Amino acid sequence: MWHTLWTAKAGVCQGGVAGDGIAAVQAVDTMSFFQVLMIAEMMKKSDCPDGSGLFLPGYCISLLCSGAEYFPALIGAIKAAKQEIYLQTYIFADDATGQAVSAALCDAARRGVSVRVMVDGFGGEDFPEKIRPALVAEGVEVLIFRPRRRWSLPGRFHLRRLHRKLCVVDRSVAFAGGINVIDDRNTPQPMGPRFDFAVEVKGPVVAGIHASMIRLWRVVSLTQLRRRGVFPCGEFPSGGMAGSQRVGFLLRDNLRYRHAIEQAYLAVIANAREEIILSNAYFLPGRRLMRAILDAARRGVRVSLLLQGRIEYGFQHYATQSYYATLLEAGVRIFEYQESFLHAKVAVIDGQWATVGSSNVDPFSLLLAREANVVVDDAAFAASLRAELMEAIEQRSREIAREHWRHSSAGAGFLQRISYALLRACVVFVCPAEPY
């Protein structure tokens, strides 16, 4: 079905192992794109070094819509933990939600559970003073990823943030997605809850997520001259498959997996046959991704974009709108979410392939930040995510009409062009060697 030659530089973790190396794969008619994507780099110390176990079913994944579903599931898993908890987040806010998660982590540490929390130094700027002391007092190990230094000049180093939102409990259940540890209604102005998604997953892929979190903990501990700690060598749960869904894990970092998530998007969009629905909080695609989206629309694929309708950051908002005219001319439908801030980073392709994660389609996510997305090859999961997106499109968004956009105000057009020019200048300044 999928005729593509895909060079797997992607950071794909499957079957409990994070890959090391490169593999090139020729798809055949009987292979889905997901299978091509999940033929990971050759594994040096894998339980299945020949890759024979990569595509066995055995996953159970649940879609969690916004904080109302995510935090009860997360806190419930933390309360049930018996051995260890790893949590990574960009923001850990000092609000009711943050305090509830913090209390659950402290309770776990008091029970003797090994608890490790890593928070980004920019996104969690207030975390060291407001949340960390209580956690440390109860025995929780805490690391700050690249602490913010107010006196330092901006540059590429300071923009390389930890943007992942991950949690693994007892090596048996993992959470991933776009939801920070912050109340959905913690916004600058009164409005509805943020529109966002996460997933809860069980099965072999949990081992890959766990391995990525341990690896980053060791790296950050080393760079901060901190004790690396003792890492339990327990076995991952076994005894039957968790489910029948196919699930994979994509990383983006600044070493091995620099373009993993972007390559996955490029490949699946290039092979889309019927429909692409993509929702992103910050949509600023590079030239390759933009060309792939336009090509898909021009060959008859129904392409719908659900984007931010509220102005959260003016520069990004107007830079995104600078893409509208070209997209609309190609037949792409654009919807702006109106009810609240849109924070989702998800996509559904042809009713089968879906992704939920932390990565926006913008240069900050695709060139600089550490990101993590879960990819799913399952029609039922894709249908549930698609239903949520379509409900938001039909009930809580406004469509941008091509004719109306042609006659938009000159002032708005000026802001869009200036914002786009500044965006390109920032990319060249921060990542001069990276094509985008």
Short mmCIF file of C-alpha atoms in Angstrom, two decimals:
data_model
loop_
_atom_site.label_atom_id
_atom_site.label_comp_id
_atom_site.label_asym_id
_atom_site.label_seq_id
_atom_site.Cartn_x
_atom_site.Cartn_y
_atom_site.Cartn_z
CA MET A 1 0.00 0.00 0.00
CA TRP A 2 2.68 2.47 1.00
CA HIS A 3 5.33 2.79 -1.72
CA THR A 4 8.13 4.67 0.01
CA LEU A 5 11.80 4.35 0.84
CA TRP A 6 12.16 5.70 4.33
CA THR A 7 15.52 6.15 6.02
CA ALA A 8 14.90 5.63 9.70
CA LYS A 9 16.83 8.24 11.56
CA ALA A 10 13.78 8.60 13.76
CA GLY A 11 14.09 8.05 17.48
CA VAL A 12 11.63 5.19 17.59
CA CYS A 13 11.37 3.15 20.75
CA GLN A 14 9.51 -0.11 20.31
CA GLY A 15 9.49 -3.48 21.99
CA GLY A 16 11.10 -1.99 25.09
CA VAL A 17 14.36 -0.81 23.48
CA ALA A 18 15.64 2.54 22.24
CA GLY A 19 17.35 2.05 18.89
CA ASP A 20 20.95 2.92 17.97
CA GLY A 21 21.81 3.18 14.29
CA ILE A 22 20.15 3.61 10.91
CA ALA A 23 18.01 1.33 8.80
CA ALA A 24 16.61 1.91 5.33
CA VAL A 25 13.39 0.12 4.49
CA GLN A 26 11.54 -0.48 1.26
CA ALA A 27 7.80 -0.77 1.85
CA VAL A 28 5.75 -3.30 -0.06
CA ASP A 29 2.06 -3.55 -0.79
CA THR A 30 1.33 -5.72 2.23
CA MET A 31 3.00 -3.32 4.69
CA SER A 32 1.26 -0.33 6.22
CA PHE A 33 3.15 2.93 6.60
CA PHE A 34 3.09 2.38 10.33
CA GLN A 35 5.08 -0.80 9.87
CA VAL A 36 7.62 1.05 7.75
CA LEU A 37 7.87 3.75 10.40
CA MET A 38 8.32 1.24 13.17
CA ILE A 39 11.21 -0.66 11.59
CA ALA A 40 13.57 1.13 13.94
CA GLU A 41 17.32 1.54 13.90
CA MET A 42 19.26 -1.69 14.32
CA MET A 43 19.33 -2.60 17.97
CA LYS A 44 22.65 -3.51 19.50
CA LYS A 45 21.34 -5.03 22.75
CA SER A 46 17.78 -5.92 22.00
CA ASP A 47 15.63 -8.81 23.06
CA CYS A 48 14.82 -9.09 19.35
CA PRO A 49 18.00 -7.92 17.54
CA ASP A 50 16.72 -9.05 14.14
CA GLY A 51 13.60 -6.91 14.54
CA SER A 52 11.31 -9.91 14.39
CA GLY A 53 9.37 -8.86 17.47
CA LEU A 54 8.78 -5.25 16.52
CA PHE A 55 5.29 -5.61 15.09
CA LEU A 56 3.64 -8.03 17.45
CA PRO A 57 0.43 -6.55 18.86
CA GLY A 58 0.32 -6.08 22.59
CA TYR A 59 -0.65 -2.54 23.44
CA CYS A 60 -3.59 -0.97 25.20
CA ILE A 61 -3.90 2.78 24.68
CA SER A 62 -6.55 5.20 25.96
CA LEU A 63 -7.16 8.73 24.72
CA LEU A 64 -7.38 11.33 27.51
CA CYS A 65 -9.10 14.58 26.60
CA SER A 66 -7.76 17.62 28.44
CA GLY A 67 -6.94 17.78 32.13
CA ALA A 68 -10.39 16.63 33.21
CA GLU A 69 -9.52 13.10 32.06
CA TYR A 70 -5.74 13.20 32.25
CA PHE A 71 -5.11 14.23 35.85
CA PRO A 72 -7.47 11.73 37.53
CA ALA A 73 -5.78 8.94 35.53
CA LEU A 74 -2.27 10.24 36.28
CA ILE A 75 -2.90 10.76 39.99
CA GLY A 76 -4.62 7.38 40.22
CA ALA A 77 -1.57 5.66 38.75
CA ILE A 78 0.76 7.55 41.10
CA LYS A 79 -1.34 6.54 44.11
CA ALA A 80 -1.19 2.90 43.02
CA ALA A 81 2.60 2.95 42.45
CA LYS A 82 4.62 0.34 44.32
CA GLN A 83 8.18 0.69 43.01
CA GLU A 84 9.06 3.77 40.92
CA ILE A 85 7.73 6.88 39.22
CA TYR A 86 9.42 9.02 36.57
CA LEU A 87 7.82 12.30 35.54
CA GLN A 88 9.01 14.88 33.00
CA THR A 89 7.14 18.09 32.27
CA TYR A 90 7.70 21.53 30.81
CA ILE A 91 5.46 23.33 33.35
CA PHE A 92 4.73 22.29 36.93
CA ALA A 93 2.45 25.06 38.21
CA ASP A 94 1.73 26.06 41.78
CA ASP A 95 -2.04 25.83 41.43
CA ALA A 96 -4.70 23.36 42.56
CA THR A 97 -3.71 20.82 39.92
CA GLY A 98 0.01 21.13 40.56
CA GLN A 99 -0.54 20.80 44.29
CA ALA A 100 -2.68 17.68 43.81
CA VAL A 101 0.00 16.02 41.67
CA SER A 102 2.70 17.12 44.12
CA ALA A 103 0.75 15.66 47.05
CA ALA A 104 0.36 12.32 45.26
CA LEU A 105 4.11 12.21 44.49
CA CYS A 106 4.96 13.02 48.13
CA ASP A 107 2.63 10.29 49.37
CA ALA A 108 4.30 7.81 47.02
CA ALA A 109 7.77 8.78 48.28
CA ARG A 110 6.63 8.32 51.88
CA ARG A 111 5.48 4.79 50.96
CA GLY A 112 9.01 3.98 49.82
CA VAL A 113 8.41 4.42 46.08
CA SER A 114 11.39 5.80 44.14
CA VAL A 115 10.15 9.09 42.67
CA ARG A 116 12.11 11.19 40.16
CA VAL A 117 10.77 14.45 38.72
CA MET A 118 12.39 16.57 36.00
CA VAL A 119 11.03 20.02 35.13
CA ASP A 120 12.21 22.46 32.49
CA GLY A 121 14.03 25.49 33.84
CA PHE A 122 12.18 27.97 31.64
CA GLY A 123 8.66 26.57 31.54
CA GLY A 124 8.81 25.71 35.25
CA GLU A 125 10.49 28.96 36.23
CA ASP A 126 8.64 29.20 39.57
CA PHE A 127 8.87 25.48 40.33
CA PRO A 128 12.21 25.56 42.25
CA GLU A 129 10.88 28.01 44.82
CA LYS A 130 7.24 26.99 45.08
CA ILE A 131 6.96 23.23 44.50
CA ARG A 132 10.39 21.63 44.72
CA PRO A 133 11.03 22.19 48.48
CA ALA A 134 7.99 20.15 49.51
CA LEU A 135 8.89 17.34 47.11
CA VAL A 136 12.53 17.17 48.24
CA ALA A 137 11.51 17.22 51.90
CA GLU A 138 9.56 13.99 51.34
CA GLY A 139 12.39 12.23 49.51
CA VAL A 140 11.47 12.97 45.89
CA GLU A 141 14.52 13.40 43.65
CA VAL A 142 14.20 16.54 41.52
CA LEU A 143 16.24 17.85 38.59
CA ILE A 144 15.80 21.15 36.73
CA PHE A 145 16.55 20.88 33.02
CA ARG A 146 18.76 23.82 32.05
CA PRO A 147 17.93 26.22 34.89
CA ARG A 148 17.13 29.71 33.70
CA ARG A 149 19.78 32.33 34.39
CA ARG A 150 18.37 35.83 34.19
CA TRP A 151 21.71 37.43 33.34
CA SER A 152 22.46 35.26 30.31
CA LEU A 153 21.95 36.35 26.70
CA PRO A 154 19.36 34.54 24.56
CA GLY A 155 20.67 31.95 22.14
CA ARG A 156 20.30 28.43 20.82
CA PHE A 157 21.36 26.86 24.11
CA HIS A 158 18.60 28.61 26.04
CA LEU A 159 15.93 27.68 23.49
CA ARG A 160 16.71 23.96 23.72
CA ARG A 161 14.05 23.20 26.29
CA LEU A 162 12.58 20.04 27.79
CA HIS A 163 9.11 20.21 26.25
CA ARG A 164 8.15 16.56 26.84
CA LYS A 165 5.22 15.58 29.06
CA LEU A 166 5.88 11.99 30.13
CA CYS A 167 5.28 9.79 33.14
CA VAL A 168 6.06 6.11 33.71
CA VAL A 169 4.77 4.27 36.77
CA ASP A 170 6.16 0.90 37.87
CA ARG A 171 7.38 0.25 34.30
CA SER A 172 3.86 -0.92 33.49
CA VAL A 173 1.93 2.20 32.46
CA ALA A 174 3.03 5.36 30.70
CA PHE A 175 1.43 8.73 30.04
CA ALA A 176 2.42 10.97 27.14
CA GLY A 177 0.98 13.95 25.33
CA GLY A 178 0.78 17.71 25.40
CA ILE A 179 -0.65 18.39 28.87
CA ASN A 180 1.54 20.18 31.40
CA VAL A 181 1.05 19.93 35.16
CA ILE A 182 -1.20 22.98 35.29
CA ASP A 183 -4.89 23.61 35.75
CA ASP A 184 -6.79 23.74 32.46
CA ARG A 185 -8.34 27.04 33.50
CA ASN A 186 -5.09 28.64 34.68
CA THR A 187 -5.16 31.23 31.87
CA PRO A 188 -4.59 34.99 31.65
CA GLN A 189 -8.29 35.60 30.97
CA PRO A 190 -11.50 33.76 31.93
CA MET A 191 -12.39 31.10 29.36
CA GLY A 192 -13.06 27.40 28.97
CA PRO A 193 -10.47 24.69 29.69
CA ARG A 194 -7.50 24.27 27.37
CA PHE A 195 -8.09 21.97 24.43
CA ASP A 196 -5.42 19.31 24.70
CA PHE A 197 -4.79 15.57 24.68
CA ALA A 198 -2.70 12.85 26.30
CA VAL A 199 -2.65 9.07 26.19
CA GLU A 200 -2.32 6.31 28.75
CA VAL A 201 -0.52 3.30 27.30
CA LYS A 202 0.33 -0.19 28.50
CA GLY A 203 2.48 -2.73 26.71
CA PRO A 204 6.05 -3.16 25.42
CA VAL A 205 6.43 0.48 24.31
CA VAL A 206 6.46 1.51 27.99
CA ALA A 207 9.98 0.09 28.19
CA GLY A 208 11.16 2.44 25.45
CA ILE A 209 9.62 5.47 27.16
CA HIS A 210 11.15 4.40 30.47
CA ALA A 211 14.58 3.97 28.87
CA SER A 212 14.46 7.45 27.34
CA MET A 213 13.61 9.00 30.72
CA ILE A 214 16.43 7.18 32.53
CA ARG A 215 18.90 8.21 29.82
CA LEU A 216 17.98 11.90 30.11
CA TRP A 217 18.09 11.74 33.92
CA ARG A 218 21.64 10.40 33.76
CA VAL A 219 22.73 13.07 31.27
CA VAL A 220 21.29 15.96 33.28
CA SER A 221 22.70 14.56 36.53
CA LEU A 222 26.13 14.42 34.95
CA THR A 223 26.00 17.95 33.54
CA GLN A 224 24.91 19.32 36.92
CA LEU A 225 27.53 17.29 38.79
CA ARG A 226 24.78 15.56 40.71
CA ARG A 227 24.76 12.04 42.06
CA ARG A 228 23.23 9.89 39.35
CA GLY A 229 21.38 7.77 41.87
CA VAL A 230 20.60 4.08 41.96
CA PHE A 231 18.45 2.75 39.15
CA PRO A 232 16.51 -0.41 40.01
CA CYS A 233 17.18 -3.36 37.71
CA GLY A 234 13.77 -4.93 38.01
CA GLU A 235 12.05 -6.69 35.16
CA PHE A 236 9.30 -5.16 33.08
CA PRO A 237 5.86 -6.67 33.67
CA SER A 238 5.11 -9.74 31.59
CA GLY A 239 2.47 -12.38 31.41
CA GLY A 240 0.36 -11.67 28.34
CA MET A 241 -0.35 -8.83 26.00
CA ALA A 242 -1.93 -5.63 27.31
CA GLY A 243 -4.08 -5.31 24.19
CA SER A 244 -4.12 -5.60 20.42
CA GLN A 245 -3.24 -2.06 19.31
CA ARG A 246 0.00 -1.08 17.57
CA VAL A 247 1.82 1.75 19.31
CA GLY A 248 5.20 3.41 18.86
CA PHE A 249 7.20 6.17 20.49
CA LEU A 250 9.02 9.01 18.71
CA LEU A 251 11.66 11.20 20.32
CA ARG A 252 13.24 14.45 19.18
CA ASP A 253 16.51 15.59 20.69
CA ASN A 254 19.60 17.42 19.50
CA LEU A 255 21.81 14.39 18.91
CA ARG A 256 20.58 11.12 17.41
CA TYR A 257 16.97 12.03 16.75
CA ARG A 258 17.09 15.59 15.50
CA HIS A 259 14.44 15.17 12.79
CA ALA A 260 12.51 12.14 14.00
CA ILE A 261 9.08 13.70 14.42
CA GLU A 262 9.38 15.91 11.33
CA GLN A 263 10.36 12.90 9.19
CA ALA A 264 7.39 10.95 10.49
CA TYR A 265 5.02 13.78 9.54
CA LEU A 266 6.63 14.18 6.12
CA ALA A 267 6.35 10.48 5.31
CA VAL A 268 2.78 9.96 6.45
CA ILE A 269 1.51 13.17 4.80
CA ALA A 270 3.25 12.23 1.55
CA ASN A 271 1.41 8.89 1.56
CA ALA A 272 -2.00 10.12 2.69
CA ARG A 273 -4.80 9.05 0.37
CA GLU A 274 -8.05 10.44 1.77
CA GLU A 275 -7.88 12.73 4.79
CA ILE A 276 -5.48 14.67 6.99
CA ILE A 277 -6.68 16.36 10.17
CA LEU A 278 -3.95 18.18 12.05
CA SER A 279 -4.35 20.27 15.19
CA ASN A 280 -1.47 22.31 16.58
CA ALA A 281 -1.19 25.08 19.10
CA TYR A 282 1.69 26.68 17.21
CA PHE A 283 1.64 25.93 13.51
CA LEU A 284 4.70 27.30 11.72
CA PRO A 285 5.78 24.58 9.28
CA GLY A 286 9.09 24.66 7.47
CA ARG A 287 9.36 24.58 3.70
CA ARG A 288 9.36 20.77 3.44
CA LEU A 289 6.32 20.26 5.65
CA MET A 290 4.47 23.12 3.98
CA ARG A 291 5.17 21.64 0.55
CA ALA A 292 4.00 18.20 1.72
CA ILE A 293 0.70 19.63 3.01
CA LEU A 294 0.11 21.62 -0.18
CA ASP A 295 0.93 18.62 -2.37
CA ALA A 296 -1.53 16.47 -0.42
CA ALA A 297 -4.33 19.01 -0.85
CA ARG A 298 -3.61 19.41 -4.57
CA ARG A 299 -3.79 15.68 -5.20
CA GLY A 300 -7.27 15.56 -3.67
CA VAL A 301 -6.64 14.67 -0.04
CA ARG A 302 -9.05 16.43 2.33
CA VAL A 303 -6.79 18.52 4.55
CA SER A 304 -8.18 20.26 7.64
CA LEU A 305 -6.16 22.31 10.12
CA LEU A 306 -7.52 23.12 13.58
CA LEU A 307 -5.40 25.98 14.91
CA GLN A 308 -5.23 28.54 17.68
CA GLY A 309 -8.02 31.11 17.53
CA ARG A 310 -7.16 33.04 20.68
CA ILE A 311 -4.14 35.32 20.70
CA GLU A 312 -1.85 33.85 23.35
CA TYR A 313 1.44 35.02 21.84
CA GLY A 314 1.00 37.71 19.21
CA PHE A 315 4.19 36.99 17.29
CA GLN A 316 3.36 33.33 16.77
CA HIS A 317 -0.31 34.04 16.08
CA TYR A 318 0.34 36.45 13.24
CA ALA A 319 3.23 34.40 11.85
CA THR A 320 0.86 31.42 11.61
CA GLN A 321 -1.72 33.52 9.78
CA SER A 322 0.90 34.46 7.19
CA TYR A 323 0.53 30.88 5.86
CA TYR A 324 -3.24 31.09 5.42
CA ALA A 325 -3.48 32.54 1.92
CA THR A 326 -1.24 29.88 0.35
CA LEU A 327 -2.96 27.06 2.22
CA LEU A 328 -6.46 28.27 1.33
CA GLU A 329 -5.57 28.63 -2.35
CA ALA A 330 -4.49 24.98 -2.38
CA GLY A 331 -7.82 23.88 -0.92
CA VAL A 332 -6.79 23.36 2.70
CA ARG A 333 -9.58 24.09 5.17
CA ILE A 334 -8.53 26.14 8.19
CA PHE A 335 -10.44 26.36 11.45
CA GLU A 336 -9.58 28.56 14.43
CA TYR A 337 -10.59 27.25 17.85
CA GLN A 338 -12.63 29.84 19.74
CA GLU A 339 -13.73 28.44 23.10
CA SER A 340 -10.35 28.62 24.85
CA PHE A 341 -6.65 28.24 24.24
CA LEU A 342 -5.86 25.33 21.94
CA HIS A 343 -2.84 23.42 23.20
CA ALA A 344 -3.18 20.18 21.22
CA LYS A 345 -0.42 18.58 19.14
CA VAL A 346 -2.25 15.77 17.37
CA ALA A 347 -3.04 14.42 13.92
CA VAL A 348 -5.19 11.73 12.28
CA ILE A 349 -4.32 10.43 8.80
CA ASP A 350 -6.69 8.33 6.66
CA GLY A 351 -8.65 7.19 9.71
CA GLN A 352 -5.87 4.79 10.72
CA TRP A 353 -2.65 6.57 11.73
CA ALA A 354 -2.70 8.98 14.65
CA THR A 355 -0.23 10.83 16.82
CA VAL A 356 -0.54 12.51 20.21
CA GLY A 357 2.41 14.27 21.75
CA SER A 358 4.25 17.37 22.86
CA SER A 359 5.67 18.52 19.51
CA ASN A 360 4.22 21.47 17.68
CA VAL A 361 4.77 21.91 13.97
CA ASP A 362 7.09 24.87 14.42
CA PRO A 363 10.86 25.48 14.43
CA PHE A 364 11.08 25.61 18.22
CA SER A 365 9.75 22.05 18.53
CA LEU A 366 11.22 20.57 15.35
CA LEU A 367 14.70 22.13 15.59
CA LEU A 368 15.40 22.88 19.24
CA ALA A 369 13.28 21.32 22.00
CA ARG A 370 13.27 17.79 23.38
CA GLU A 371 9.90 16.37 22.36
CA ALA A 372 8.04 13.07 22.56
CA ASN A 373 5.09 11.80 20.51
CA VAL A 374 3.20 8.54 20.60
CA VAL A 375 2.12 7.15 17.21
CA VAL A 376 -0.75 4.71 16.89
CA ASP A 377 -1.79 2.38 14.07
CA ASP A 378 -5.34 1.55 15.08
CA ALA A 379 -8.61 2.48 13.40
CA ALA A 380 -10.61 2.59 16.65
CA PHE A 381 -8.14 4.92 18.37
CA ALA A 382 -7.91 7.11 15.27
CA ALA A 383 -11.71 7.27 15.13
CA SER A 384 -11.98 8.40 18.75
CA LEU A 385 -9.39 11.16 18.25
CA ARG A 386 -10.99 12.19 14.96
CA ALA A 387 -14.41 12.44 16.65
CA GLU A 388 -12.99 14.82 19.27
CA LEU A 389 -11.36 16.99 16.60
CA MET A 390 -14.47 17.06 14.40
CA GLU A 391 -16.65 18.04 17.35
CA ALA A 392 -14.28 20.91 18.12
CA ILE A 393 -14.24 21.95 14.45
CA GLU A 394 -18.01 21.87 14.06
CA GLN A 395 -19.09 23.25 17.42
CA ARG A 396 -16.29 25.42 18.84
CA SER A 397 -14.38 26.84 15.89
CA ARG A 398 -14.81 29.25 13.02
CA GLU A 399 -13.72 28.45 9.50
CA ILE A 400 -11.49 30.88 7.66
CA ALA A 401 -13.13 31.50 4.29
CA ARG A 402 -10.82 32.02 1.33
CA GLU A 403 -12.77 34.95 -0.09
CA HIS A 404 -12.93 36.68 3.28
CA TRP A 405 -9.21 36.19 3.85
CA ARG A 406 -8.38 37.78 0.51
CA HIS A 407 -10.00 40.98 1.69
CA SER A 408 -8.56 41.05 5.21
CA SER A 409 -7.28 44.38 6.50
CA ALA A 410 -3.99 45.80 5.32
CA GLY A 411 -2.92 46.26 8.95
CA ALA A 412 -3.35 42.57 9.69
CA GLY A 413 -1.45 41.66 6.55
CA PHE A 414 1.44 43.88 7.61
CA LEU A 415 1.60 42.21 11.03
CA GLN A 416 1.58 38.78 9.40
CA ARG A 417 4.41 39.59 7.01
CA ILE A 418 6.54 41.19 9.71
CA SER A 419 5.95 38.27 12.07
CA TYR A 420 6.87 35.75 9.37
CA ALA A 421 10.03 37.68 8.50
CA LEU A 422 11.04 37.78 12.15
CA LEU A 423 10.37 34.06 12.43
CA ARG A 424 12.65 33.27 9.50
CA ALA A 425 15.31 35.59 10.88
CA CYS A 426 15.16 33.85 14.27
CA VAL A 427 15.54 30.43 12.64
CA VAL A 428 18.58 31.57 10.65
CA PHE A 429 20.13 33.20 13.73
CA VAL A 430 19.53 30.31 16.11
CA CYS A 431 19.94 27.37 13.70
CA PRO A 432 22.02 28.63 10.76
CA ALA A 433 22.97 25.13 9.61
CA GLU A 434 19.49 23.62 9.86
CA PRO A 435 17.23 23.70 6.77
CA TYR A 436 13.69 24.72 7.67
#
